[in-house]
Tab-separated table of C-alpha atoms in Angstrom:
chain	number	residue	atom	x	y	z
A	1	MET	CA	2.073	-19.838	-11.475
A	2	ALA	CA	4.198	-16.665	-11.552
A	3	ILE	CA	2.914	-13.343	-10.251
A	4	LEU	CA	4.897	-10.165	-10.970
A	5	LEU	CA	5.022	-7.574	-8.197
A	6	THR	CA	6.094	-4.166	-9.489
A	7	GLY	CA	7.479	-2.162	-6.602
A	8	GLY	CA	7.482	-5.421	-4.687
A	9	MET	CA	10.430	-4.524	-2.433
A	10	GLY	CA	8.429	-1.831	-0.648
A	11	PHE	CA	6.432	-2.008	2.557
A	12	ILE	CA	3.207	-3.499	1.191
A	13	GLY	CA	4.848	-5.296	-1.725
A	14	SER	CA	7.267	-7.238	0.476
A	15	HIS	CA	4.501	-8.423	2.781
A	16	THR	CA	2.409	-9.415	-0.229
A	17	ALA	CA	5.353	-11.389	-1.602
A	18	VAL	CA	5.496	-13.350	1.659
A	19	GLU	CA	1.778	-14.149	1.630
A	20	LEU	CA	1.781	-15.141	-2.054
A	21	ILE	CA	4.730	-17.485	-1.517
A	22	ASN	CA	2.987	-18.964	1.513
A	23	GLU	CA	0.006	-19.715	-0.736
A	24	GLY	CA	2.160	-21.521	-3.296
A	25	TYR	CA	2.624	-18.809	-5.931
A	26	GLU	CA	5.910	-18.127	-7.693
A	27	VAL	CA	6.804	-14.486	-7.058
A	28	ILE	CA	8.847	-12.225	-9.326
A	29	ILE	CA	9.724	-8.719	-8.142
A	30	ALA	CA	10.603	-5.686	-10.276
A	31	ASP	CA	11.752	-2.601	-8.366
A	32	ASN	CA	14.239	0.225	-8.855
A	33	LEU	CA	14.999	0.376	-5.099
A	34	SER	CA	14.296	4.115	-5.007
A	35	ASN	CA	12.479	3.743	-1.694
A	36	SER	CA	13.419	0.229	-0.577
A	37	SER	CA	16.409	-1.935	0.289
A	38	PRO	CA	17.964	-4.945	-1.444
A	39	LYS	CA	18.067	-6.582	1.994
A	40	VAL	CA	14.318	-7.126	1.722
A	41	LEU	CA	14.955	-10.024	-0.645
A	42	GLU	CA	16.983	-12.027	1.874
A	43	ARG	CA	14.460	-11.221	4.602
A	44	ILE	CA	11.648	-12.639	2.459
A	45	GLU	CA	13.754	-15.757	1.917
A	46	THR	CA	14.359	-16.101	5.665
A	47	ILE	CA	10.628	-15.898	6.384
A	48	THR	CA	9.395	-18.169	3.585
A	49	GLY	CA	12.361	-20.351	2.627
A	50	THR	CA	12.007	-19.071	-0.947
A	51	LYS	CA	13.917	-16.245	-2.618
A	52	PRO	CA	11.849	-14.424	-5.250
A	53	LEU	CA	13.400	-13.738	-8.634
A	54	PHE	CA	14.354	-10.048	-8.622
A	55	TYR	CA	14.834	-7.523	-11.428
A	56	GLU	CA	16.299	-4.151	-10.489
A	57	ILE	CA	14.558	-2.045	-13.119
A	58	ASP	CA	12.409	1.044	-13.501
A	59	VAL	CA	9.047	-0.292	-14.637
A	60	ALA	CA	8.429	2.887	-16.621
A	61	VAL	CA	11.107	1.643	-19.064
A	62	LYS	CA	9.244	-0.568	-21.485
A	63	LYS	CA	12.153	-2.623	-22.828
A	64	ASP	CA	13.078	-3.649	-19.285
A	65	VAL	CA	9.529	-4.725	-18.485
A	66	GLU	CA	9.379	-6.647	-21.764
A	67	LYS	CA	12.524	-8.520	-20.722
A	68	VAL	CA	10.880	-9.635	-17.466
A	69	PHE	CA	7.865	-10.972	-19.368
A	70	ASP	CA	9.976	-12.619	-22.062
A	71	GLU	CA	12.073	-14.488	-19.489
A	72	ASN	CA	9.137	-15.684	-17.365
A	73	LYS	CA	5.627	-17.042	-17.794
A	74	ILE	CA	3.751	-14.371	-15.856
A	75	GLU	CA	0.076	-15.074	-15.184
A	76	GLY	CA	-0.743	-11.907	-13.271
A	77	VAL	CA	0.606	-8.560	-12.082
A	78	VAL	CA	0.186	-6.739	-8.784
A	79	HIS	CA	1.148	-3.138	-9.494
A	80	PHE	CA	2.616	-1.331	-6.476
A	81	ALA	CA	5.272	0.782	-8.197
A	82	GLY	CA	4.753	4.487	-7.609
A	83	TYR	CA	5.462	7.444	-5.372
A	84	LYS	CA	3.230	7.448	-2.313
A	85	SER	CA	3.586	10.538	-0.086
A	86	VAL	CA	0.548	12.814	0.124
A	87	PRO	CA	2.448	15.874	1.463
A	88	GLU	CA	5.306	15.429	-1.001
A	89	SER	CA	2.851	15.176	-3.881
A	90	THR	CA	1.527	18.642	-3.071
A	91	ARG	CA	5.089	20.007	-3.405
A	92	ILE	CA	6.240	18.148	-6.542
A	93	PRO	CA	3.039	17.149	-8.374
A	94	LEU	CA	4.626	16.770	-11.815
A	95	SER	CA	7.001	14.098	-10.533
A	96	TYR	CA	4.023	12.164	-9.183
A	97	TYR	CA	2.051	12.398	-12.424
A	98	ARG	CA	5.073	11.423	-14.523
A	99	ASN	CA	6.188	8.484	-12.400
A	100	ASN	CA	2.900	6.954	-11.283
A	101	ILE	CA	1.072	7.180	-14.589
A	102	ASP	CA	4.056	6.197	-16.749
A	103	THR	CA	4.691	3.028	-14.750
A	104	ALA	CA	1.043	1.966	-14.960
A	105	LEU	CA	0.813	2.625	-18.712
A	106	THR	CA	4.012	0.719	-19.424
A	107	VAL	CA	2.963	-2.326	-17.425
A	108	LEU	CA	-0.480	-2.447	-19.051
A	109	GLU	CA	0.982	-2.064	-22.547
A	110	VAL	CA	3.359	-4.969	-22.016
A	111	MET	CA	0.617	-7.088	-20.461
A	112	LYS	CA	-1.498	-6.648	-23.579
A	113	GLU	CA	1.399	-7.427	-25.906
A	114	ARG	CA	2.288	-10.572	-23.915
A	115	ASP	CA	-1.344	-11.635	-23.356
A	116	CYS	CA	-1.204	-11.393	-19.562
A	117	ARG	CA	-4.809	-10.853	-18.487
A	118	THR	CA	-4.809	-10.509	-14.678
A	119	PHE	CA	-4.069	-7.219	-12.905
A	120	VAL	CA	-4.364	-6.013	-9.323
A	121	PHE	CA	-3.795	-2.321	-8.715
A	122	SER	CA	-2.553	-0.710	-5.527
A	123	SER	CA	-5.089	2.115	-5.325
A	124	SER	CA	-6.158	4.244	-2.379
A	125	ALA	CA	-9.135	5.522	-0.435
A	126	THR	CA	-8.049	9.000	-1.527
A	127	VAL	CA	-10.065	8.424	-4.729
A	128	TYR	CA	-13.208	9.146	-2.685
A	129	GLY	CA	-12.109	12.784	-2.451
A	130	ASP	CA	-13.253	15.154	0.274
A	131	LYS	CA	-16.982	15.347	-0.519
A	132	ASN	CA	-18.087	11.802	0.381
A	133	LYS	CA	-18.786	10.964	4.001
A	134	ALA	CA	-17.380	7.946	5.839
A	135	PRO	CA	-17.836	5.050	5.792
A	136	PHE	CA	-16.767	4.972	2.160
A	137	ASN	CA	-18.247	2.308	-0.098
A	138	GLU	CA	-17.322	1.320	-3.626
A	139	GLU	CA	-20.585	2.623	-5.099
A	140	MET	CA	-19.804	6.208	-4.084
A	141	PRO	CA	-18.701	8.589	-6.830
A	142	THR	CA	-14.963	9.107	-6.983
A	143	SER	CA	-13.611	12.604	-7.387
A	144	THR	CA	-10.417	14.569	-7.722
A	145	SER	CA	-8.369	14.616	-4.578
A	146	THR	CA	-6.814	17.364	-2.511
A	147	ASN	CA	-3.387	16.125	-3.611
A	148	ALA	CA	-1.546	14.867	-6.686
A	149	TYR	CA	-0.920	11.429	-5.171
A	150	GLY	CA	-4.653	10.786	-4.888
A	151	ASN	CA	-5.281	12.142	-8.360
A	152	THR	CA	-2.773	9.718	-9.895
A	153	LYS	CA	-4.631	6.838	-8.242
A	154	LEU	CA	-7.927	8.131	-9.630
A	155	MET	CA	-6.489	8.537	-13.121
A	156	ILE	CA	-4.947	5.069	-13.146
A	157	GLU	CA	-8.237	3.543	-12.006
A	158	GLN	CA	-9.896	5.165	-15.040
A	159	ILE	CA	-7.091	4.004	-17.338
A	160	VAL	CA	-7.594	0.439	-16.092
A	161	ARG	CA	-11.376	0.655	-16.607
A	162	ASP	CA	-10.955	1.952	-20.152
A	163	PHE	CA	-8.356	-0.710	-20.905
A	164	SER	CA	-10.602	-3.412	-19.471
A	165	ALA	CA	-13.508	-2.240	-21.630
A	166	SER	CA	-11.316	-2.654	-24.718
A	167	TRP	CA	-10.147	-6.175	-23.839
A	168	GLU	CA	-12.920	-8.629	-23.079
A	169	ASP	CA	-10.681	-11.224	-21.409
A	170	PHE	CA	-8.899	-8.777	-19.122
A	171	SER	CA	-9.538	-8.936	-15.362
A	172	ALA	CA	-8.601	-6.280	-12.811
A	173	VAL	CA	-9.186	-5.558	-9.143
A	174	LEU	CA	-8.644	-2.003	-7.936
A	175	LEU	CA	-7.752	-2.314	-4.266
A	176	ARG	CA	-8.539	0.869	-2.378
A	177	TYR	CA	-6.326	0.835	0.699
A	178	PHE	CA	-7.085	2.706	3.826
A	179	ASN	CA	-4.141	3.109	6.269
A	180	PRO	CA	-1.688	0.193	6.401
A	181	ILE	CA	0.454	-0.081	9.528
A	182	GLY	CA	2.094	-2.918	11.460
A	183	ALA	CA	4.820	-5.280	10.280
A	184	HIS	CA	5.441	-8.972	9.795
A	185	PRO	CA	5.338	-10.674	13.216
A	186	SER	CA	8.864	-12.028	12.625
A	187	GLY	CA	10.179	-8.467	12.877
A	188	LEU	CA	12.192	-9.039	9.692
A	189	ILE	CA	10.260	-6.775	7.308
A	190	GLY	CA	8.389	-3.564	8.005
A	191	GLU	CA	8.000	0.062	7.027
A	192	ALA	CA	11.327	1.867	6.590
A	193	PRO	CA	10.732	5.293	5.028
A	194	ASP	CA	13.595	7.456	3.805
A	195	GLY	CA	14.030	10.662	5.785
A	196	ILE	CA	11.222	12.088	7.893
A	197	PRO	CA	8.183	9.773	7.802
A	198	ASN	CA	4.970	11.029	6.242
A	199	ASN	CA	2.831	8.292	7.801
A	200	LEU	CA	1.803	8.029	11.433
A	201	MET	CA	3.118	4.676	12.629
A	202	PRO	CA	6.767	4.949	11.518
A	203	TYR	CA	6.825	8.400	13.106
A	204	ILE	CA	5.559	6.876	16.368
A	205	THR	CA	8.065	4.018	16.273
A	206	GLN	CA	10.982	6.268	15.334
A	207	THR	CA	10.075	8.530	18.253
A	208	ALA	CA	9.899	5.502	20.556
A	209	VAL	CA	13.337	4.268	19.432
A	210	GLY	CA	14.897	7.732	19.853
A	211	VAL	CA	15.383	8.700	16.206
A	212	ARG	CA	12.791	11.502	16.570
A	213	GLU	CA	12.473	13.864	19.504
A	214	PHE	CA	8.677	13.872	19.465
A	215	LEU	CA	5.646	12.834	17.453
A	216	GLY	CA	4.003	15.684	15.551
A	217	VAL	CA	0.202	15.373	15.526
A	218	PHE	CA	-1.101	17.412	12.610
A	219	GLY	CA	-4.513	18.905	13.313
A	220	THR	CA	-6.372	18.950	16.625
A	221	ASP	CA	-9.499	20.872	15.588
A	222	TYR	CA	-11.190	18.367	13.273
A	223	ASP	CA	-14.821	17.444	13.878
A	224	THR	CA	-13.864	14.168	15.542
A	225	PRO	CA	-14.194	12.855	19.119
A	226	ASP	CA	-10.763	14.131	20.203
A	227	GLY	CA	-10.100	16.668	17.444
A	228	THR	CA	-7.453	14.578	15.676
A	229	GLY	CA	-7.898	12.891	12.321
A	230	VAL	CA	-9.699	9.547	12.184
A	231	ARG	CA	-8.424	6.813	9.886
A	232	ASP	CA	-9.104	3.150	9.163
A	233	PHE	CA	-5.824	1.534	10.190
A	234	ILE	CA	-5.287	-1.951	8.793
A	235	HIS	CA	-2.512	-4.416	9.567
A	236	VAL	CA	-0.177	-4.778	6.591
A	237	VAL	CA	-0.344	-8.585	6.878
A	238	ASP	CA	-4.141	-8.436	6.544
A	239	LEU	CA	-3.685	-6.091	3.593
A	240	ALA	CA	-1.199	-8.470	1.959
A	241	ARG	CA	-3.630	-11.348	2.356
A	242	GLY	CA	-6.199	-9.150	0.614
A	243	HIS	CA	-3.922	-9.040	-2.424
A	244	VAL	CA	-3.677	-12.830	-2.448
A	245	ALA	CA	-7.481	-13.007	-2.387
A	246	ALA	CA	-7.704	-10.417	-5.179
A	247	ILE	CA	-5.270	-12.336	-7.414
A	248	GLY	CA	-7.232	-15.528	-6.833
A	249	TYR	CA	-10.456	-13.792	-7.776
A	250	ALA	CA	-9.033	-11.988	-10.822
A	251	LEU	CA	-7.480	-15.147	-12.269
A	252	LYS	CA	-10.989	-16.627	-12.542
A	253	SER	CA	-12.918	-13.508	-13.593
A	254	LYS	CA	-13.288	-10.870	-16.274
A	255	GLY	CA	-13.894	-7.143	-16.044
A	256	THR	CA	-12.891	-4.644	-13.371
A	257	GLU	CA	-13.953	-4.385	-9.736
A	258	ALA	CA	-13.044	-1.751	-7.139
A	259	VAL	CA	-12.717	-3.151	-3.610
A	260	ASN	CA	-11.987	-1.444	-0.300
A	261	LEU	CA	-9.374	-3.002	1.964
A	262	GLY	CA	-9.983	-1.742	5.472
A	263	THR	CA	-11.271	-2.871	8.837
A	264	GLY	CA	-14.484	-0.848	8.707
A	265	ASN	CA	-13.517	0.981	11.916
A	266	GLY	CA	-11.996	4.404	12.421
A	267	SER	CA	-9.369	5.252	15.039
A	268	SER	CA	-8.086	8.735	15.832
A	269	VAL	CA	-4.416	9.649	15.798
A	270	LEU	CA	-4.363	10.032	19.571
A	271	GLU	CA	-6.161	6.698	20.010
A	272	VAL	CA	-3.377	5.028	18.015
A	273	VAL	CA	-0.755	6.746	20.162
A	274	HIS	CA	-2.432	5.617	23.383
A	275	THR	CA	-2.847	2.041	22.091
A	276	PHE	CA	0.822	1.953	21.099
A	277	GLU	CA	1.813	3.118	24.576
A	278	GLU	CA	-0.396	0.493	26.205
A	279	ALA	CA	0.698	-2.355	23.898
A	280	ASN	CA	4.401	-1.713	24.386
A	281	ASP	CA	4.562	-0.111	27.846
A	282	LEU	CA	6.136	3.049	26.421
A	283	LYS	CA	5.472	6.783	26.581
A	284	ILE	CA	5.471	8.799	23.349
A	285	PRO	CA	6.183	12.560	23.564
A	286	VAL	CA	3.611	14.380	21.434
A	287	LYS	CA	3.607	17.877	19.960
A	288	LEU	CA	0.318	19.243	18.629
A	289	LEU	CA	0.704	21.005	15.271
A	290	PRO	CA	-1.512	22.689	12.635
A	291	ARG	CA	-3.252	20.639	9.958
A	292	ARG	CA	-1.271	19.390	6.969
A	293	PRO	CA	-2.374	20.332	3.449
A	294	GLY	CA	-4.219	17.511	1.702
A	295	ASP	CA	-5.536	15.746	4.810
A	296	VAL	CA	-9.229	15.064	5.500
A	297	ALA	CA	-10.869	14.742	8.903
A	298	THR	CA	-12.336	11.239	8.779
A	299	SER	CA	-11.766	8.252	6.525
A	300	PHE	CA	-12.829	4.659	7.101
A	301	ALA	CA	-14.155	1.864	4.965
A	302	LEU	CA	-17.306	-0.069	4.437
A	303	ALA	CA	-15.535	-3.389	3.956
A	304	THR	CA	-18.416	-5.736	3.106
A	305	LYS	CA	-17.631	-6.042	-0.615
A	306	ALA	CA	-14.202	-7.522	0.083
A	307	LYS	CA	-15.810	-10.237	2.176
A	308	GLU	CA	-18.582	-10.959	-0.329
A	309	LEU	CA	-16.457	-10.833	-3.507
A	310	LEU	CA	-13.018	-11.957	-2.347
A	311	GLY	CA	-13.829	-13.922	0.791
A	312	TRP	CA	-11.484	-11.634	2.724
A	313	GLU	CA	-11.803	-9.633	5.919
A	314	ALA	CA	-9.337	-8.031	8.302
A	315	LYS	CA	-8.529	-10.191	11.335
A	316	LEU	CA	-5.808	-8.327	13.249
A	317	THR	CA	-6.493	-5.594	15.818
A	318	LEU	CA	-5.061	-2.139	16.429
A	319	PHE	CA	-3.256	-3.640	19.430
A	320	ASP	CA	-1.650	-6.229	17.093
A	321	MET	CA	-0.621	-3.474	14.698
A	322	CYS	CA	1.060	-1.511	17.481
A	323	LYS	CA	2.859	-4.563	18.900
A	324	ASP	CA	4.170	-5.691	15.515
A	325	SER	CA	5.204	-2.172	14.496
A	326	TRP	CA	7.339	-1.813	17.617
A	327	ASN	CA	8.752	-5.332	17.272
A	328	TRP	CA	9.982	-4.366	13.790
A	329	GLN	CA	11.382	-0.985	14.844
A	330	LYS	CA	13.165	-2.057	18.043
A	331	ASN	CA	14.902	-4.877	16.143
A	332	ASN	CA	15.690	-2.605	13.193
A	333	PRO	CA	16.262	0.871	14.717
A	334	LYS	CA	17.707	2.182	11.442
A	335	GLY	CA	15.387	0.261	9.168
A	336	TYR	CA	17.305	-1.978	6.763
A	337	ASN	CA	20.554	-0.039	7.188
């Protein structure tokens, strides 16, 4: 049974490819390598013993997506492809709307034309906006975000719901991620952002390995125990296994469900730093900075629906996340380069 991963060479996509292969699925990856490396493919093969079929395409180009479907019997799609930086999206919002929405529309159009009825979408907890209070649950109203990235996720969720309502046999799971960190325990695949990282953990690990002079902590005056932002950090391997569970569920179901993927616990930025230092016997130089635009004070999940609907729950700890993140970075100080 073939599952197409759009954007499958990225951080979350590559880990999901590993977990799907481990569960016996055939994996096909479509990615334009705009924020990933071709070396990921051989790393996946080293971990699993299987090399996924790879198409280097832009999934916003319909004829190229049609070719992938015509050459393979695809039973389901996990849609990762899209720009993902919150701060960048506040600077270049039109690029985010064009890229993220176009890729989703193209994939869904081709799925309908080729009668592929199973879809899992890489959404985000940002769809809860800044008015709801943590812990966030799937019954809360969604709202426009403080940034274009979050708004594209919200819009695509609505597109999927409308599409699902028009096609009785269609099945979709909208996976609302919280904050993925960590890396595969092999140290072969992990997060390798281009340029200055926008997410916390690669900034910590790049500081630890000497690429960055210090870790910038954005915001120390939030209404949180230590003044720094609180997030629900989840190990990327747990997150990947959540996608496997979502595909399994969607293949047997109809309609659309939104599901949080998180641990259900919040950790502050400084708590993550201290845990990283403890887990790896390292000291991280920290510089306290003003808040970033688009950030909220506290975000963590109510994760019970994932357990009830998908039979999934996070297993790995913050300590595990910090150990595996450093194992990846120290063995790959320049990422995949």
